mmCIF file of C-alpha atoms in Angstrom:
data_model
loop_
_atom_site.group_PDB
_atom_site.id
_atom_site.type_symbol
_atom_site.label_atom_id
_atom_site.label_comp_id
_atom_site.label_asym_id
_atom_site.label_seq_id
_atom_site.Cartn_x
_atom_site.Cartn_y
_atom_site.Cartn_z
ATOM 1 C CA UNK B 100 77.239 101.653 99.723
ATOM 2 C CA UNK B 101 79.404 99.703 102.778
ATOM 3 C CA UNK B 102 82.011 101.537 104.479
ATOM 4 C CA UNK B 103 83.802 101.015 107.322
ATOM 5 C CA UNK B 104 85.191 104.092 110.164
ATOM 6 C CA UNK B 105 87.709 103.307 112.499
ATOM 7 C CA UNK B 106 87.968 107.060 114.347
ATOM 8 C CA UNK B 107 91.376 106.651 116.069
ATOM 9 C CA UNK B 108 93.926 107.036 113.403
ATOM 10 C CA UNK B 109 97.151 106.046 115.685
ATOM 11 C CA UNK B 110 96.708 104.859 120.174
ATOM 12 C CA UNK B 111 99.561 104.575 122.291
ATOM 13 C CA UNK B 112 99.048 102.230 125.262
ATOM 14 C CA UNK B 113 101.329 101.187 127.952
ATOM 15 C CA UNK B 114 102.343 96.961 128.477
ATOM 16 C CA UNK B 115 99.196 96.220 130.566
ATOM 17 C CA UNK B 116 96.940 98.339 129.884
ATOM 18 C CA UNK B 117 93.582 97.398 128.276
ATOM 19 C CA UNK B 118 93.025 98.282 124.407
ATOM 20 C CA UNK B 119 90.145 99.468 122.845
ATOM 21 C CA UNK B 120 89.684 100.148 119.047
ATOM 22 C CA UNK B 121 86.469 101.422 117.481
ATOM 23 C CA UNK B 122 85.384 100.198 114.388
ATOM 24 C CA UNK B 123 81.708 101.688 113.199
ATOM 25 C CA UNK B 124 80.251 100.003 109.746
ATOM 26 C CA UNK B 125 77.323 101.347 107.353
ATOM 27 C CA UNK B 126 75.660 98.988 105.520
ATOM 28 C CA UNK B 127 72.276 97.821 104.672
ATOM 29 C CA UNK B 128 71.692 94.688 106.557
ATOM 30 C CA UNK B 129 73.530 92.352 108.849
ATOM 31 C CA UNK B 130 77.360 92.448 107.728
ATOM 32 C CA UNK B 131 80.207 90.105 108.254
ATOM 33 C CA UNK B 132 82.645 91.902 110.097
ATOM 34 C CA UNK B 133 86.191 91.237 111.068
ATOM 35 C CA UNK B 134 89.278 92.531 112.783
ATOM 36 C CA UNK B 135 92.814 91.692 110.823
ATOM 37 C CA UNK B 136 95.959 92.676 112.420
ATOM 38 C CA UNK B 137 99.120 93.883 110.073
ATOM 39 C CA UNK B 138 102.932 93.902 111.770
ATOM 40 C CA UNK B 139 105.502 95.973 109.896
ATOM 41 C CA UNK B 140 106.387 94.183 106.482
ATOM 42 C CA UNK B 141 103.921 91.391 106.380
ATOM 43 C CA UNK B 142 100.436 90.401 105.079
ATOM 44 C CA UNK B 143 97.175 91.183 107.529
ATOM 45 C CA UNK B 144 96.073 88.053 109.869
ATOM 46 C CA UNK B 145 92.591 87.435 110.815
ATOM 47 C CA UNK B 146 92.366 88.078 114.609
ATOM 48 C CA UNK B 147 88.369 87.421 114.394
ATOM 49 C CA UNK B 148 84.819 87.256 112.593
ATOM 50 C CA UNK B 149 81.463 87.881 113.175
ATOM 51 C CA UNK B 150 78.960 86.232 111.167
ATOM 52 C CA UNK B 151 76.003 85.667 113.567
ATOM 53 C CA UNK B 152 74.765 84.182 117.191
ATOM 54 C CA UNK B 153 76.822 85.712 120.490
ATOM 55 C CA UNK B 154 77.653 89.335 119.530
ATOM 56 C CA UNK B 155 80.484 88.674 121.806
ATOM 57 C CA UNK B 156 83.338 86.647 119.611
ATOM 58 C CA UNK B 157 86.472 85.894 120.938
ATOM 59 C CA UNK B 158 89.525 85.771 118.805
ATOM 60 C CA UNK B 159 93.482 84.762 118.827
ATOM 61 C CA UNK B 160 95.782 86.260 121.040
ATOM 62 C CA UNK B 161 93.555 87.497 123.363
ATOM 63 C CA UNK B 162 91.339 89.745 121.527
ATOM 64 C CA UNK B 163 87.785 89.749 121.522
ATOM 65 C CA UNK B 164 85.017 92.036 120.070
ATOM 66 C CA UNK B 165 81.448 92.874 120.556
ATOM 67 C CA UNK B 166 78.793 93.591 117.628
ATOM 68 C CA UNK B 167 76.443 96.482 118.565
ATOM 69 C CA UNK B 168 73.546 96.368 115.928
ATOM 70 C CA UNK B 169 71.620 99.682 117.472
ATOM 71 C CA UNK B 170 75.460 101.348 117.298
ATOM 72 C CA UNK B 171 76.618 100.224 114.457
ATOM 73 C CA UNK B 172 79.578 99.487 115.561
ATOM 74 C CA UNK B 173 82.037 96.723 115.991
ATOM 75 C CA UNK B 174 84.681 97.210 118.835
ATOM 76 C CA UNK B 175 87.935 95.360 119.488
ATOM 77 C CA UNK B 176 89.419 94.931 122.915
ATOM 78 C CA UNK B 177 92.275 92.874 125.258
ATOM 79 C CA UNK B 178 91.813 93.231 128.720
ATOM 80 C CA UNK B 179 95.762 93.329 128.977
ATOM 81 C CA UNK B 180 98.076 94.194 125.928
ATOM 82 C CA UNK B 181 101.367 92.579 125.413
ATOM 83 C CA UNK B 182 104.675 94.608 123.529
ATOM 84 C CA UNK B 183 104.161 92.550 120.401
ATOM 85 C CA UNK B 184 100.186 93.790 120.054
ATOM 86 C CA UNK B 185 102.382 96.522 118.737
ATOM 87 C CA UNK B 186 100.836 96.503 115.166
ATOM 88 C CA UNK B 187 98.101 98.243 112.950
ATOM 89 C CA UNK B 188 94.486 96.482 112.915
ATOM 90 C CA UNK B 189 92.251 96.652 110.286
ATOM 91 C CA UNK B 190 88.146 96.458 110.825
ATOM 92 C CA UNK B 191 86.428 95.393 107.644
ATOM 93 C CA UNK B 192 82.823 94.348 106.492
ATOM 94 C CA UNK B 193 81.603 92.311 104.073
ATOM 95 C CA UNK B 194 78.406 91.368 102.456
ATOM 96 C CA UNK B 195 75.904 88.914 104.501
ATOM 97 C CA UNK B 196 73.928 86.548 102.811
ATOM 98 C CA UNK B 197 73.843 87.207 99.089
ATOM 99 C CA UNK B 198 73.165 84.967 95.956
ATOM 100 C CA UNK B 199 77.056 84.761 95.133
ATOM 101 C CA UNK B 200 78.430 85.542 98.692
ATOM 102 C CA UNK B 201 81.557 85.906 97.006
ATOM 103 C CA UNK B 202 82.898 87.784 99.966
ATOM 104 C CA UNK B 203 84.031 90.974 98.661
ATOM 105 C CA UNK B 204 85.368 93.386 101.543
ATOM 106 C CA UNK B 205 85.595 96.887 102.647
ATOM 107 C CA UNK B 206 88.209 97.527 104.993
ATOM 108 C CA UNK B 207 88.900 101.059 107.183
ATOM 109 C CA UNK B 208 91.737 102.679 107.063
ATOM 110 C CA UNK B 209 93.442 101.098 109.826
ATOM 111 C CA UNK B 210 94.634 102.097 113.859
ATOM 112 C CA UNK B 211 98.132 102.197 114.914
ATOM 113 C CA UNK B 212 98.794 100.911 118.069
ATOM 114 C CA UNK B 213 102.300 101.779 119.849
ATOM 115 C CA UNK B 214 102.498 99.799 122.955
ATOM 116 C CA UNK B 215 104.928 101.808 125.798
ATOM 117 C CA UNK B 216 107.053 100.076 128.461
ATOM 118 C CA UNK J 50 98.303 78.878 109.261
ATOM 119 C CA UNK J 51 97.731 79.907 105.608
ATOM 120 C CA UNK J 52 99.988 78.965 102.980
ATOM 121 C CA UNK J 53 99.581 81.690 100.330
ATOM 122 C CA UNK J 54 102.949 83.441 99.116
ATOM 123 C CA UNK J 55 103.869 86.359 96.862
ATOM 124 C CA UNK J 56 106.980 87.200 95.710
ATOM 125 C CA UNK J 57 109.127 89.098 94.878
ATOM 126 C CA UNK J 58 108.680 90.313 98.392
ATOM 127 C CA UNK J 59 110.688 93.545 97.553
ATOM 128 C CA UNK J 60 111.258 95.419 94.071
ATOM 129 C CA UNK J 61 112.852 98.404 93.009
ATOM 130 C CA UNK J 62 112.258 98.715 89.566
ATOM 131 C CA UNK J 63 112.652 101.914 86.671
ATOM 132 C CA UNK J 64 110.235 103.594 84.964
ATOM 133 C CA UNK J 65 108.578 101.773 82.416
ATOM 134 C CA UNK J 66 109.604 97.988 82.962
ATOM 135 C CA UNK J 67 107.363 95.426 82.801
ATOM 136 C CA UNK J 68 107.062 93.545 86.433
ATOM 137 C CA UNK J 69 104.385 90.551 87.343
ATOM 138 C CA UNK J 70 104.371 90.357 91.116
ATOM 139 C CA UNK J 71 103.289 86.627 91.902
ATOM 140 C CA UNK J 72 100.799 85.303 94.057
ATOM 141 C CA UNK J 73 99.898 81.192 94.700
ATOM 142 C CA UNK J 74 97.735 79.322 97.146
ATOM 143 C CA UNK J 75 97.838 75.712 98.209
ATOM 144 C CA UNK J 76 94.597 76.002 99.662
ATOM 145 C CA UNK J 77 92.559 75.289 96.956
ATOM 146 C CA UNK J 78 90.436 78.374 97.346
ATOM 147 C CA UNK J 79 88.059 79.410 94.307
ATOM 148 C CA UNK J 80 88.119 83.091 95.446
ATOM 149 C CA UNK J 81 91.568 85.296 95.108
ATOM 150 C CA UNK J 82 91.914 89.201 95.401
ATOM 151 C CA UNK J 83 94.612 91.467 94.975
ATOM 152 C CA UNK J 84 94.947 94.646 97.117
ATOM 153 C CA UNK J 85 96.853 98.119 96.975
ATOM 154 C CA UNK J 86 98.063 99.772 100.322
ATOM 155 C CA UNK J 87 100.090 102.655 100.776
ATOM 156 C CA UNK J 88 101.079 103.655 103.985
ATOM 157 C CA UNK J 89 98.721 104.842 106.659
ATOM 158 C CA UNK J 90 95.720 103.975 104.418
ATOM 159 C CA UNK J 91 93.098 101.321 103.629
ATOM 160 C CA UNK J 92 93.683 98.761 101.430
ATOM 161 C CA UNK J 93 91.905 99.152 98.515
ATOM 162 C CA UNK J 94 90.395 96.088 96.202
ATOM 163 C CA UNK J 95 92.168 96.687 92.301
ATOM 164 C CA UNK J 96 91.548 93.091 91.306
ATOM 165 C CA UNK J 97 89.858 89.978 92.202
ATOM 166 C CA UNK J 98 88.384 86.505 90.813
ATOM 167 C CA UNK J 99 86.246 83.568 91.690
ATOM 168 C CA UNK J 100 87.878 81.128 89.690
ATOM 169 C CA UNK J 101 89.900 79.759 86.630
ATOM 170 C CA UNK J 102 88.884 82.157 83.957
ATOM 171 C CA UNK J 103 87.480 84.315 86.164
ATOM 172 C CA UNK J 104 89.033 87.807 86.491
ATOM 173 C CA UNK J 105 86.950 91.494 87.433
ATOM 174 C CA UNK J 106 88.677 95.052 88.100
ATOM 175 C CA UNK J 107 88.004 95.929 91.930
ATOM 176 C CA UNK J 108 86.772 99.530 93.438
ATOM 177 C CA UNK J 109 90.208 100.973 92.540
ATOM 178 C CA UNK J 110 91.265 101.569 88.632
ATOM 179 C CA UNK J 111 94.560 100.407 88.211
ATOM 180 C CA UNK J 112 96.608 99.858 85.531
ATOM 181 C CA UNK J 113 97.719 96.720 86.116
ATOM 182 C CA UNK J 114 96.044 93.793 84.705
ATOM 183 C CA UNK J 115 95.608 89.776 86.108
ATOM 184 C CA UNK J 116 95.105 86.346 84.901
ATOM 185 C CA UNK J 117 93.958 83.027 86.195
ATOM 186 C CA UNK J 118 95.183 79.737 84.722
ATOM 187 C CA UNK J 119 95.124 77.945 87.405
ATOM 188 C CA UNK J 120 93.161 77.808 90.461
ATOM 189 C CA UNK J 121 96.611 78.238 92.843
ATOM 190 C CA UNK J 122 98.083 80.955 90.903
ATOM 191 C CA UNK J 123 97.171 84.669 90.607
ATOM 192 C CA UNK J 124 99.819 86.958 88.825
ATOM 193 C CA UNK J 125 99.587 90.581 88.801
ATOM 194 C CA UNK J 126 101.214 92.567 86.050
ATOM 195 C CA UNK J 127 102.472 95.922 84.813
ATOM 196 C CA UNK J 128 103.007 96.444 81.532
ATOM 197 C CA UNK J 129 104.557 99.924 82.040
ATOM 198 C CA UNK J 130 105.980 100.776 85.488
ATOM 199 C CA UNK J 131 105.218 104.165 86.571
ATOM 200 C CA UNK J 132 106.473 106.146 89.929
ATOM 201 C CA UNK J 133 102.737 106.743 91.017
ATOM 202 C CA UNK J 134 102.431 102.559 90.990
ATOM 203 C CA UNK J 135 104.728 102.855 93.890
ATOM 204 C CA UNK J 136 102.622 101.139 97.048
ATOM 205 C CA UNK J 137 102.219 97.338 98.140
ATOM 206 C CA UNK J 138 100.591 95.017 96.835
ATOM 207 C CA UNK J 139 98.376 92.291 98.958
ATOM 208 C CA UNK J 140 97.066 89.292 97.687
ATOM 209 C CA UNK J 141 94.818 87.182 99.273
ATOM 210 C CA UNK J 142 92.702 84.373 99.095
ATOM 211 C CA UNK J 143 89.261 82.709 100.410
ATOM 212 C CA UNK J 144 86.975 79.826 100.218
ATOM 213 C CA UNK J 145 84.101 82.236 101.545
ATOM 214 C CA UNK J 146 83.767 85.494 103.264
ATOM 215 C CA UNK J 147 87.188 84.692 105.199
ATOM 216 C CA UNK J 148 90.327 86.262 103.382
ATOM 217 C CA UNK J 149 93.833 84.876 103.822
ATOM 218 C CA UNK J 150 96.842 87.105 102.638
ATOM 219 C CA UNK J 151 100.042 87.080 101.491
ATOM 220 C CA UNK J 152 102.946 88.519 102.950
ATOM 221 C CA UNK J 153 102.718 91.695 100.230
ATOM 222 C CA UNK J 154 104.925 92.919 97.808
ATOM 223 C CA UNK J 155 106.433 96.490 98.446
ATOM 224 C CA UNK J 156 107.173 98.086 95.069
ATOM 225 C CA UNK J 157 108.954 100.886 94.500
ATOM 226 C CA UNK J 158 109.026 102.754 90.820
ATOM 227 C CA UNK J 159 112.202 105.080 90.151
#
């Protein structure tokens, strides 16, 4: 069965600072994997996807993320973090190539990030 | 930007009413889900469908149930309102393996 880790449960990181958030994935071949971002009160936005090609895939606001097949793991980072990354993110997986590809996903339980003056 | 909405977008409600929390897409995607969250934890699948007709229960039991009349619209409903269906609810929707949500509905049972 898929699941999805993300260790880090809550990160506080000071305006500036670089962010990292660990995502690590089990599954039995090549997933798609994205980050989704959630601010208080509202729905989760898609920050970015990997599907195949560059492992490195650059997203919206900044973020970016790098697939690790021989880790198993699918990290999110930005360089330099702005007050309003404040937010939880969300690493999911989802089946690759399958006769009905009807994209059904396993997300991990989430990271709060605090960002600090 | 994706244009799927839920409301009501809040809802206090007393044991045992019957609620349907709404959920439409103008994106003409085949492929909608519905979500439950509670705080600090994953979101867990409870519902989802690939089409008109089309409905399946998702990882998590729940108690609710769903229909699908129309390709834009995706209703969630409780027949019976319990405290322990307190959480929020997250629809979504896709065309493939990309998922666009709603805004969520935060329910609260008294």
């Amino acid at each position: 069965a898929q699941s999805v880790t993300q260790p880090d449960i809550h990160i506080t990181v000071s305006e500036g600072a670089s962010l990292e958030l660990r995502c690590n994935y089990s599954y039995g071949a090549t997933p798609y994997l994205f980050w989704y971002v959630q601010s208080p009160g509202q729905g989760l936005q898609l920050l970015l996807k990997y599907f195949s090609g560059d492992t490195l895939v650059q997203g919206i606001k900044g973020f970016e993320a790098e697939f690790k097949r021989s880790q198993s793991s699918f990290n999110l980072r930005k360089p330099s973090v702005h007050w309003s990354d404040a937010a939880e993110y969300f690493c999911a997986v989802g089946p690759g190539v399958t006769t009905d590809s009807w994209g059904k996903l396993q997300f991990g339980a989430g990271t709060q990030v605090v960002v600090t003056p | 930007e994706a244009d799927i909405y839920q409301t009501p977008r809040y809802l206090v409600i007393g044991t045992g009413k019957k609620i349907t929390l709404e959920c439409s897409q103008t994106m003409g995607h085949d492929k909608m889900y519905w979500y439950q969250q509670d705080p600090g934890m994953e979101l867990h699948l409870i519902h989802y469908s690939y089409g008109v007709n089309s409905t399946e229960k998702g990882d998590l039991s729940s108690e609710s149930t769903v229909s699908r009349i129309r390709t834009e619209h995706f209703p969630l409903t409780l027949e019976s309102a319990r405290p322990s269906h307190t959480s929020q609810y997250l629809c979504a929707s896709s065309r493939e393996d990309e998922q666009y949500f709603g805004p969520g509905t935060r329910l609260t049972v008294t």
